mmCIF file of C-alpha atoms and ligand atoms in Angstrom:
data_model
loop_
_atom_site.group_PDB
_atom_site.id
_atom_site.type_symbol
_atom_site.label_atom_id
_atom_site.label_comp_id
_atom_site.label_asym_id
_atom_site.label_seq_id
_atom_site.Cartn_x
_atom_site.Cartn_y
_atom_site.Cartn_z
ATOM 1 C CA UNK E 480 -27.815 16.310 -39.422
ATOM 2 C CA UNK E 481 -25.206 16.893 -42.117
ATOM 3 C CA UNK E 482 -23.377 13.834 -43.417
ATOM 4 C CA UNK E 483 -21.054 12.347 -40.807
ATOM 5 C CA UNK E 484 -17.639 11.932 -42.414
ATOM 6 C CA UNK E 485 -15.308 11.968 -39.452
ATOM 7 C CA UNK E 486 -15.578 11.173 -35.755
ATOM 8 C CA UNK E 487 -13.205 11.911 -32.891
ATOM 9 C CA UNK E 488 -12.647 9.547 -30.010
ATOM 10 C CA UNK E 489 -11.232 10.228 -26.555
ATOM 11 C CA UNK E 490 -10.887 8.623 -23.128
ATOM 12 C CA UNK E 491 -11.244 10.859 -20.094
ATOM 13 C CA UNK E 492 -11.193 10.823 -16.297
ATOM 14 C CA UNK E 493 -10.253 7.687 -14.387
ATOM 15 C CA UNK E 494 -8.891 4.919 -16.615
ATOM 16 C CA UNK E 495 -10.528 1.502 -16.682
ATOM 17 C CA UNK E 496 -9.530 -1.874 -18.163
ATOM 18 C CA UNK E 497 -11.459 -2.402 -21.386
ATOM 19 C CA UNK E 498 -11.107 1.189 -22.606
ATOM 20 C CA UNK E 499 -8.715 -0.077 -25.295
ATOM 21 C CA UNK E 500 -11.215 -2.673 -26.447
ATOM 22 C CA UNK E 501 -13.751 0.154 -26.734
ATOM 23 C CA UNK E 502 -11.341 2.367 -28.718
ATOM 24 C CA UNK E 503 -10.705 -0.548 -31.069
ATOM 25 C CA UNK E 504 -14.405 -1.240 -31.541
ATOM 26 C CA UNK E 505 -15.342 2.394 -32.172
ATOM 27 C CA UNK E 506 -12.473 2.828 -34.636
ATOM 28 C CA UNK E 507 -13.153 -0.335 -36.596
ATOM 29 C CA UNK E 508 -16.954 0.041 -36.648
ATOM 30 C CA UNK E 509 -16.553 3.602 -37.935
ATOM 31 C CA UNK E 510 -14.089 2.626 -40.664
ATOM 32 C CA UNK E 511 -16.297 -0.343 -41.619
ATOM 33 C CA UNK E 512 -19.086 2.181 -42.198
ATOM 34 C CA UNK E 513 -16.902 4.500 -44.268
ATOM 35 C CA UNK E 514 -16.363 7.050 -41.495
ATOM 36 C CA UNK E 515 -12.909 8.509 -40.769
ATOM 37 C CA UNK E 516 -11.581 8.386 -37.215
ATOM 38 C CA UNK E 517 -9.378 10.782 -35.299
ATOM 39 C CA UNK E 518 -7.803 9.799 -31.998
ATOM 40 C CA UNK E 519 -7.721 12.598 -29.423
ATOM 41 C CA UNK E 520 -5.010 12.174 -26.787
ATOM 42 C CA UNK E 521 -5.322 12.917 -23.046
ATOM 43 C CA UNK E 522 -9.064 13.432 -22.904
ATOM 44 C CA UNK E 523 -10.473 16.944 -23.151
ATOM 45 C CA UNK E 524 -6.975 18.347 -22.734
ATOM 46 C CA UNK E 525 -6.048 16.961 -26.161
ATOM 47 C CA UNK E 526 -9.077 18.654 -27.667
ATOM 48 C CA UNK E 527 -7.860 21.964 -26.288
ATOM 49 C CA UNK E 528 -4.232 21.521 -27.288
ATOM 50 C CA UNK E 529 -4.958 19.878 -30.629
ATOM 51 C CA UNK E 530 -3.271 16.557 -29.811
ATOM 52 C CA UNK E 531 -5.294 14.823 -32.514
ATOM 53 C CA UNK E 532 -4.130 12.165 -34.993
ATOM 54 C CA UNK E 533 -5.857 10.158 -37.744
ATOM 55 C CA UNK E 534 -6.627 6.581 -36.694
ATOM 56 C CA UNK E 535 -6.589 3.669 -39.130
ATOM 57 C CA UNK E 536 -7.477 0.049 -38.371
ATOM 58 C CA UNK E 537 -3.870 -0.777 -37.514
ATOM 59 C CA UNK E 538 -3.693 1.990 -34.892
ATOM 60 C CA UNK E 539 -5.904 -0.251 -32.786
ATOM 61 C CA UNK E 540 -4.234 -3.591 -33.562
ATOM 62 C CA UNK E 541 -3.110 -5.741 -30.675
ATOM 63 C CA UNK E 542 -4.713 -3.600 -27.946
ATOM 64 C CA UNK E 543 -7.871 -5.537 -27.003
ATOM 65 C CA UNK E 544 -5.965 -7.395 -24.277
ATOM 66 C CA UNK E 545 -4.201 -4.346 -22.811
ATOM 67 C CA UNK E 546 -5.347 -2.527 -19.681
ATOM 68 C CA UNK E 547 -5.265 1.276 -19.468
ATOM 69 C CA UNK E 548 -5.879 3.397 -22.551
ATOM 70 C CA UNK E 549 -3.576 3.928 -25.547
ATOM 71 C CA UNK E 550 -5.163 7.368 -25.985
ATOM 72 C CA UNK E 551 -4.047 8.258 -22.429
ATOM 73 C CA UNK E 552 -6.401 10.034 -20.118
ATOM 74 C CA UNK E 553 -6.307 13.232 -18.128
ATOM 75 C CA UNK E 554 -8.316 15.561 -16.018
ATOM 76 C CA UNK E 555 -8.725 18.954 -17.682
ATOM 77 C CA UNK E 556 -9.813 21.881 -15.533
ATOM 78 C CA UNK E 557 -9.914 24.290 -18.478
ATOM 79 C CA UNK E 558 -12.793 22.307 -19.970
ATOM 80 C CA UNK E 559 -14.903 23.393 -16.988
ATOM 81 C CA UNK E 560 -14.903 26.966 -18.366
ATOM 82 C CA UNK E 561 -16.706 28.226 -21.484
ATOM 83 C CA UNK E 562 -13.413 29.694 -22.795
ATOM 84 C CA UNK E 563 -11.751 26.287 -22.609
ATOM 85 C CA UNK E 564 -14.644 24.598 -24.367
ATOM 86 C CA UNK E 565 -14.543 27.272 -27.083
ATOM 87 C CA UNK E 566 -10.909 26.407 -27.744
ATOM 88 C CA UNK E 567 -11.924 22.744 -27.959
ATOM 89 C CA UNK E 568 -14.671 23.558 -30.445
ATOM 90 C CA UNK E 569 -12.200 25.527 -32.553
ATOM 91 C CA UNK E 570 -9.954 22.460 -32.849
ATOM 92 C CA UNK E 571 -12.928 20.234 -33.674
ATOM 93 C CA UNK E 572 -13.805 22.525 -36.578
ATOM 94 C CA UNK E 573 -10.196 22.745 -37.708
ATOM 95 C CA UNK E 574 -9.889 18.954 -37.752
ATOM 96 C CA UNK E 575 -13.216 18.472 -39.562
ATOM 97 C CA UNK E 576 -14.661 16.312 -36.773
ATOM 98 C CA UNK E 577 -18.459 15.884 -37.112
ATOM 99 C CA UNK E 578 -19.170 13.928 -33.913
ATOM 100 C CA UNK E 579 -17.415 12.693 -30.787
ATOM 101 C CA UNK E 580 -17.334 9.428 -28.865
ATOM 102 C CA UNK E 581 -16.344 10.038 -25.232
ATOM 103 C CA UNK E 582 -15.334 7.102 -23.055
ATOM 104 C CA UNK E 583 -15.296 7.903 -19.348
ATOM 105 C CA UNK E 584 -17.142 8.172 -16.083
ATOM 106 C CA UNK E 585 -19.630 10.511 -14.539
ATOM 107 C CA UNK E 586 -17.460 13.645 -14.819
ATOM 108 C CA UNK E 587 -16.460 13.018 -18.437
ATOM 109 C CA UNK E 588 -20.065 12.505 -19.487
ATOM 110 C CA UNK E 589 -21.091 15.666 -17.605
ATOM 111 C CA UNK E 590 -18.518 17.583 -19.632
ATOM 112 C CA UNK E 591 -19.772 15.900 -22.818
ATOM 113 C CA UNK E 592 -23.338 16.891 -22.052
ATOM 114 C CA UNK E 593 -22.473 20.540 -21.423
ATOM 115 C CA UNK E 594 -20.323 20.754 -24.563
ATOM 116 C CA UNK E 595 -22.930 19.016 -26.747
ATOM 117 C CA UNK E 596 -25.613 21.455 -25.612
ATOM 118 C CA UNK E 597 -23.441 24.545 -25.874
ATOM 119 C CA UNK E 598 -22.406 23.846 -29.477
ATOM 120 C CA UNK E 599 -25.333 21.690 -30.619
ATOM 121 C CA UNK E 600 -22.727 19.044 -31.346
ATOM 122 C CA UNK E 601 -23.381 15.269 -31.552
ATOM 123 C CA UNK E 602 -21.708 13.254 -28.810
ATOM 124 C CA UNK E 603 -22.225 9.641 -27.769
ATOM 125 C CA UNK E 604 -20.759 8.421 -24.488
ATOM 126 C CA UNK E 605 -19.519 5.029 -23.358
ATOM 127 C CA UNK E 606 -19.539 4.212 -19.626
ATOM 128 C CA UNK E 607 -15.872 3.579 -18.849
ATOM 129 C CA UNK E 608 -15.363 3.310 -15.098
ATOM 130 C CA UNK E 609 -14.490 0.554 -12.663
ATOM 131 C CA UNK E 610 -16.980 2.021 -10.163
ATOM 132 C CA UNK E 611 -20.134 0.888 -12.030
ATOM 133 C CA UNK E 612 -21.836 4.060 -10.786
ATOM 134 C CA UNK E 613 -23.615 5.202 -13.948
ATOM 135 C CA UNK E 614 -27.390 4.989 -14.027
ATOM 136 C CA UNK E 615 -29.148 3.222 -16.896
ATOM 137 C CA UNK E 616 -26.591 0.490 -17.534
ATOM 138 C CA UNK E 617 -26.309 -2.816 -15.680
ATOM 139 C CA UNK E 618 -22.520 -2.665 -15.808
ATOM 140 C CA UNK E 619 -19.753 -0.360 -16.976
ATOM 141 C CA UNK E 620 -16.548 -1.070 -18.889
ATOM 142 C CA UNK E 621 -13.836 -2.060 -16.392
ATOM 143 C CA UNK E 622 -16.098 -3.064 -13.533
ATOM 144 C CA UNK E 623 -15.833 -6.827 -14.052
ATOM 145 C CA UNK E 624 -12.040 -6.720 -14.334
ATOM 146 C CA UNK E 625 -11.720 -4.645 -11.152
ATOM 147 C CA UNK E 626 -14.060 -7.036 -9.365
ATOM 148 C CA UNK E 627 -11.874 -9.982 -10.369
ATOM 149 C CA UNK E 628 -8.742 -8.131 -9.248
ATOM 150 C CA UNK E 629 -10.329 -7.447 -5.861
ATOM 151 C CA UNK E 630 -11.394 -11.075 -5.528
ATOM 152 C CA UNK E 631 -7.875 -12.320 -6.231
ATOM 153 C CA UNK E 632 -6.328 -9.830 -3.794
ATOM 154 C CA UNK E 633 -8.759 -10.747 -1.015
ATOM 155 C CA UNK E 634 -8.082 -14.460 -1.607
ATOM 156 C CA UNK E 635 -4.401 -13.769 -1.003
ATOM 157 C CA UNK E 636 -5.017 -11.716 2.122
ATOM 158 C CA UNK E 637 -7.241 -14.484 3.462
ATOM 159 C CA UNK E 638 -4.392 -16.969 3.101
ATOM 160 C CA UNK E 639 -2.239 -14.985 5.488
ATOM 161 C CA UNK E 640 -5.161 -14.000 7.698
ATOM 162 C CA UNK E 641 -6.448 -17.444 8.590
ATOM 163 C CA UNK E 642 -3.818 -18.099 11.240
ATOM 164 C CA UNK E 643 -4.761 -15.024 13.250
ATOM 165 C CA UNK E 644 -7.880 -13.932 15.049
ATOM 166 C CA UNK E 645 -8.004 -10.665 13.285
ATOM 167 C CA UNK E 646 -10.501 -8.289 11.821
ATOM 168 C CA UNK E 647 -9.355 -7.125 8.401
ATOM 169 C CA UNK E 648 -10.772 -4.029 6.726
ATOM 170 C CA UNK E 649 -9.947 -4.022 3.033
ATOM 171 C CA UNK E 650 -10.671 -0.755 1.254
ATOM 172 C CA UNK E 651 -11.771 -0.896 -2.356
ATOM 173 C CA UNK E 652 -12.488 1.877 -4.862
ATOM 174 C CA UNK E 653 -15.965 3.064 -5.717
ATOM 175 C CA UNK E 654 -16.097 6.802 -5.142
ATOM 176 C CA UNK E 655 -19.237 6.793 -3.035
ATOM 177 C CA UNK E 656 -20.663 3.710 -4.725
ATOM 178 C CA UNK E 657 -20.668 0.311 -3.034
ATOM 179 C CA UNK E 658 -20.861 -1.993 -6.064
ATOM 180 C CA UNK E 659 -17.232 -3.125 -5.922
ATOM 181 C CA UNK E 660 -17.335 -3.567 -2.131
ATOM 182 C CA UNK E 661 -20.599 -5.495 -2.082
ATOM 183 C CA UNK E 662 -20.013 -7.809 -5.025
ATOM 184 C CA UNK E 663 -16.327 -8.115 -4.160
ATOM 185 C CA UNK E 664 -17.367 -9.296 -0.695
ATOM 186 C CA UNK E 665 -19.741 -11.906 -2.100
ATOM 187 C CA UNK E 666 -17.172 -13.128 -4.630
ATOM 188 C CA UNK E 667 -14.407 -13.469 -2.046
ATOM 189 C CA UNK E 668 -16.523 -14.917 0.741
ATOM 190 C CA UNK E 669 -15.947 -11.902 2.986
ATOM 191 C CA UNK E 670 -18.008 -11.451 6.149
ATOM 192 C CA UNK E 671 -19.448 -8.056 5.288
ATOM 193 C CA UNK E 672 -19.307 -4.988 3.100
ATOM 194 C CA UNK E 673 -19.504 -1.442 4.377
ATOM 195 C CA UNK E 674 -21.051 0.734 1.704
ATOM 196 C CA UNK E 675 -22.086 4.397 1.563
ATOM 197 C CA UNK E 676 -25.560 3.705 0.125
ATOM 198 C CA UNK E 677 -26.963 2.485 3.420
ATOM 199 C CA UNK E 678 -24.749 4.534 5.695
ATOM 200 C CA UNK E 679 -27.510 6.708 7.115
ATOM 201 C CA UNK E 680 -29.877 3.771 7.672
ATOM 202 C CA UNK E 681 -27.835 1.484 9.875
ATOM 203 C CA UNK E 682 -24.574 1.576 11.759
ATOM 204 C CA UNK E 683 -22.919 -1.097 9.656
ATOM 205 C CA UNK E 684 -19.964 -1.457 12.007
ATOM 206 C CA UNK E 685 -22.185 -2.023 15.015
ATOM 207 C CA UNK E 686 -24.231 -4.527 13.044
ATOM 208 C CA UNK E 687 -21.097 -6.314 11.948
ATOM 209 C CA UNK E 688 -19.702 -6.592 15.447
ATOM 210 C CA UNK E 689 -23.060 -7.766 16.806
ATOM 211 C CA UNK E 690 -23.904 -10.321 14.159
ATOM 212 C CA UNK E 691 -21.042 -10.834 11.805
ATOM 213 C CA UNK E 692 -17.698 -11.053 13.509
ATOM 214 C CA UNK E 693 -17.457 -14.068 15.758
ATOM 215 C CA UNK E 694 -14.507 -15.028 17.899
ATOM 216 C CA UNK E 695 -14.904 -18.612 16.748
ATOM 217 C CA UNK E 696 -13.748 -17.652 13.269
ATOM 218 C CA UNK E 697 -10.095 -17.621 12.413
ATOM 219 C CA UNK E 698 -10.379 -14.174 10.918
ATOM 220 C CA UNK E 699 -12.940 -11.818 9.493
ATOM 221 C CA UNK E 700 -12.611 -9.899 6.283
ATOM 222 C CA UNK E 701 -14.743 -6.833 5.640
ATOM 223 C CA UNK E 702 -14.682 -4.875 2.390
ATOM 224 C CA UNK E 703 -15.105 -1.127 2.814
ATOM 225 C CA UNK E 704 -15.971 1.229 -0.034
ATOM 226 C CA UNK E 705 -13.652 4.242 -0.142
ATOM 227 C CA UNK E 706 -15.838 7.153 0.792
ATOM 228 C CA UNK E 707 -15.818 10.238 2.926
ATOM 229 C CA UNK E 708 -19.180 9.140 4.258
ATOM 230 C CA UNK E 709 -17.891 5.876 5.742
ATOM 231 C CA UNK E 710 -14.392 7.174 6.475
ATOM 232 C CA UNK E 711 -12.982 4.242 4.493
ATOM 233 C CA UNK E 712 -11.052 1.337 6.012
ATOM 234 C CA UNK E 713 -8.878 3.618 8.179
ATOM 235 C CA UNK E 714 -11.947 5.300 9.610
ATOM 236 C CA UNK E 715 -13.450 1.910 10.441
ATOM 237 C CA UNK E 716 -10.254 0.677 12.086
ATOM 238 C CA UNK E 717 -10.011 3.797 14.232
ATOM 239 C CA UNK E 718 -13.572 3.338 15.400
ATOM 240 C CA UNK E 719 -12.936 -0.312 16.303
ATOM 241 C CA UNK E 720 -9.822 0.620 18.268
ATOM 242 C CA UNK E 721 -11.860 3.100 20.282
ATOM 243 C CA UNK E 722 -15.197 1.329 20.603
ATOM 244 C CA UNK E 723 -14.229 -2.372 20.506
ATOM 245 C CA UNK E 724 -10.608 -2.501 21.710
ATOM 246 C CA UNK E 725 -10.792 -6.270 22.224
ATOM 247 C CA UNK E 726 -10.374 -6.807 18.483
ATOM 248 C CA UNK E 727 -7.079 -7.004 16.661
ATOM 249 C CA UNK E 728 -7.597 -4.869 13.559
ATOM 250 C CA UNK E 729 -5.658 -4.676 10.296
ATOM 251 C CA UNK E 730 -6.176 -2.436 7.267
ATOM 252 C CA UNK E 731 -5.309 -3.013 3.612
ATOM 253 C CA UNK E 732 -6.010 -0.372 0.988
ATOM 254 C CA UNK E 733 -5.999 -1.997 -2.435
ATOM 255 C CA UNK E 734 -5.612 1.348 -4.235
ATOM 256 C CA UNK E 735 -4.565 1.696 -7.852
ATOM 257 C CA UNK E 736 -3.864 -1.962 -8.505
ATOM 258 C CA UNK E 737 -7.665 -2.201 -8.952
ATOM 259 C CA UNK E 738 -7.465 -0.134 -12.129
ATOM 260 C CA UNK E 739 -4.817 -2.201 -13.875
ATOM 261 C CA UNK E 740 -4.587 -5.502 -15.663
ATOM 262 C CA UNK E 741 -5.770 -7.187 -18.802
ATOM 263 C CA UNK E 742 -9.556 -6.877 -19.172
ATOM 264 C CA UNK E 743 -11.696 -9.961 -18.550
ATOM 265 C CA UNK E 744 -13.662 -11.574 -21.377
ATOM 266 C CA UNK E 745 -16.819 -9.929 -20.012
ATOM 267 C CA UNK E 746 -15.266 -6.445 -20.209
ATOM 268 C CA UNK E 747 -13.787 -7.032 -23.666
ATOM 269 C CA UNK E 748 -17.132 -8.205 -25.023
ATOM 270 C CA UNK E 749 -19.014 -5.381 -23.308
ATOM 271 C CA UNK E 750 -16.577 -2.767 -24.647
ATOM 272 C CA UNK E 751 -16.694 -4.275 -28.156
ATOM 273 C CA UNK E 752 -20.487 -4.286 -28.240
ATOM 274 C CA UNK E 753 -20.761 -0.785 -26.804
ATOM 275 C CA UNK E 754 -18.102 0.613 -29.147
ATOM 276 C CA UNK E 755 -19.869 -0.739 -32.226
ATOM 277 C CA UNK E 756 -23.200 0.495 -30.823
ATOM 278 C CA UNK E 757 -21.802 4.025 -30.462
ATOM 279 C CA UNK E 758 -21.299 4.181 -34.230
ATOM 280 C CA UNK E 759 -24.783 2.744 -34.854
ATOM 281 C CA UNK E 760 -26.211 5.398 -32.544
ATOM 282 C CA UNK E 761 -24.443 8.248 -34.347
ATOM 283 C CA UNK E 762 -25.559 6.924 -37.725
ATOM 284 C CA UNK E 763 -29.129 6.826 -36.381
ATOM 285 C CA UNK E 764 -28.731 10.508 -35.527
ATOM 286 C CA UNK E 765 -28.708 9.905 -31.797
ATOM 287 C CA UNK E 766 -26.912 12.518 -29.723
ATOM 288 C CA UNK E 767 -26.426 13.247 -26.063
ATOM 289 C CA UNK E 768 -26.822 9.616 -25.120
ATOM 290 C CA UNK E 769 -24.713 7.112 -23.275
ATOM 291 C CA UNK E 770 -24.642 3.550 -24.560
ATOM 292 C CA UNK E 771 -25.838 1.216 -21.823
ATOM 293 C CA UNK E 772 -26.586 -2.453 -21.402
ATOM 294 C CA UNK E 773 -29.764 -3.723 -19.755
ATOM 295 C CA UNK E 774 -30.604 -7.432 -19.584
ATOM 296 C CA UNK E 775 -27.996 -8.081 -22.278
ATOM 297 C CA UNK E 776 -29.584 -5.568 -24.669
ATOM 298 C CA UNK E 777 -27.894 -2.384 -25.837
ATOM 299 C CA UNK E 778 -29.852 0.730 -24.837
ATOM 300 C CA UNK E 779 -29.458 4.483 -25.282
ATOM 301 C CA UNK E 780 -29.555 6.412 -22.028
ATOM 302 C CA UNK E 781 -29.869 10.222 -22.171
ATOM 303 C CA UNK E 782 -26.823 11.871 -20.567
ATOM 304 C CA UNK E 783 -29.111 13.718 -18.194
ATOM 305 C CA UNK E 784 -30.352 10.441 -16.701
ATOM 306 C CA UNK E 785 -27.034 8.590 -16.710
ATOM 307 C CA UNK E 786 -25.343 11.384 -14.781
ATOM 308 C CA UNK E 787 -28.024 12.745 -12.512
ATOM 309 C CA UNK E 788 -29.865 9.667 -11.330
ATOM 310 C CA UNK E 789 -28.288 7.647 -8.551
ATOM 311 C CA UNK E 790 -27.833 4.035 -9.514
ATOM 312 C CA UNK E 791 -29.513 1.955 -6.819
ATOM 313 C CA UNK E 792 -27.679 -0.896 -5.164
ATOM 314 C CA UNK E 793 -29.446 -4.266 -5.291
ATOM 315 C CA UNK E 794 -30.456 -4.808 -1.687
ATOM 316 C CA UNK E 795 -30.985 -8.540 -2.197
ATOM 317 C CA UNK E 796 -27.211 -8.788 -2.477
ATOM 318 C CA UNK E 797 -26.776 -7.325 1.013
ATOM 319 C CA UNK E 798 -29.093 -9.975 2.356
ATOM 320 C CA UNK E 799 -27.303 -12.743 0.473
ATOM 321 C CA UNK E 800 -23.994 -11.595 1.929
ATOM 322 C CA UNK E 801 -25.482 -11.550 5.436
ATOM 323 C CA UNK E 802 -26.920 -15.077 5.071
ATOM 324 C CA UNK E 803 -23.744 -16.555 3.647
ATOM 325 C CA UNK E 804 -21.433 -15.101 6.292
ATOM 326 C CA UNK E 805 -22.932 -16.887 9.315
HETATM 327 P P1 ADP J 2005 -14.607 10.634 -14.509
HETATM 328 O O1 ADP J 2005 -15.017 10.782 -15.923
HETATM 329 O O2 ADP J 2005 -13.805 9.400 -14.279
HETATM 330 O O3 ADP J 2005 -15.783 10.774 -13.558
HETATM 331 P P2 ADP J 2005 -13.643 13.320 -13.710
HETATM 332 O O4 ADP J 2005 -14.773 13.587 -12.776
HETATM 333 O O5 ADP J 2005 -12.286 13.684 -13.251
HETATM 334 O O6 ADP J 2005 -13.543 11.802 -14.174
HETATM 335 O O7 ADP J 2005 -13.932 14.128 -15.056
HETATM 336 C C1 ADP J 2005 -13.052 14.057 -16.146
HETATM 337 C C2 ADP J 2005 -12.996 15.355 -16.896
HETATM 338 O O8 ADP J 2005 -14.293 15.672 -17.414
HETATM 339 C C3 ADP J 2005 -12.631 16.577 -16.048
HETATM 340 O O9 ADP J 2005 -11.251 16.706 -15.850
HETATM 341 C C4 ADP J 2005 -13.167 17.711 -16.919
HETATM 342 O O10 ADP J 2005 -12.296 17.975 -17.979
HETATM 343 C C5 ADP J 2005 -14.455 17.085 -17.474
HETATM 344 N N1 ADP J 2005 -15.593 17.511 -16.644
HETATM 345 C C6 ADP J 2005 -16.027 16.988 -15.477
HETATM 346 N N2 ADP J 2005 -17.073 17.682 -14.974
HETATM 347 C C7 ADP J 2005 -17.303 18.687 -15.840
HETATM 348 C C8 ADP J 2005 -18.230 19.789 -15.905
HETATM 349 N N3 ADP J 2005 -19.138 20.005 -14.941
HETATM 350 N N4 ADP J 2005 -18.154 20.630 -16.954
HETATM 351 C C9 ADP J 2005 -17.247 20.456 -17.934
HETATM 352 N N5 ADP J 2005 -16.348 19.456 -17.932
HETATM 353 C C10 ADP J 2005 -16.355 18.587 -16.924
#
């Protein structure tokens, strides 16, 4: 590969707390190694429209503690077409960018993979998503913060719930992945989690009613992963009303508050390590890889694996939740 003088950095897709810590780490590690940095605003859209500015160390001062992303994020349909990506490549050449660091989820890394192959262009990805649904990394940037937000919200709901004999369905994000629901349920002492991964194996609602929800409890809290497969918390509540009308059901959808807030120490450290590792990877001539973490070690995961393979849920956790909710 020719000498790498300048890298571009962008955040894309759903935002996640800790993205700023990652932007800071990538920028500073690059500058430390004598590489120029350009910040690309609004994800792939900024590549197409040329919303690109030079980044110095002070562009990333005082952001490690901020949620969201200072580079903004967007969804860009034009990048799905070869013509759109050609425009993006034109701007990359114009700006003298030799490699890209893309921070985002599944969709953003899919776009990165296609673009990298089409133009034989070096790209390293960082897993930035609260959903934790990328294969090859134990956790993703933003996941721990979202989990803590869910835990705090459920604690509050439990306070009001304890005086009623009610069944509460609390819907959490996850986009067809049950990590937030399952670990959120364990962390908040909920009775059960309804997750898409095991949807076809058991009727989780039936199981819950049979074994989990007891009249002797003041209230029951069940975390439900948002998903078309499960029908989400509303879908569950409708089924209970029809099939088990003796229960008093309530629904809370936590929604976008799960994406906000100052990142936890775990997310800041993860993002800092991964950001610095992205520059190491590019200097080692790696391309088309996502930075991951496995057993506290940084690893390089080929885009193809990170995107295509389904990340398995740890089934021991389901059992733990079941045991602890008796
Ligand atoms: P996330 O990265 O959070 O999964 P999205 O799925 O919305 O978010 O993807 C973010 C952006 O990545 C899209 O708006 C699009 O610009 C780009 N992208 C996603 N999938 C593809 C694809 N198959 N080809 C090219 N670009 C894609």
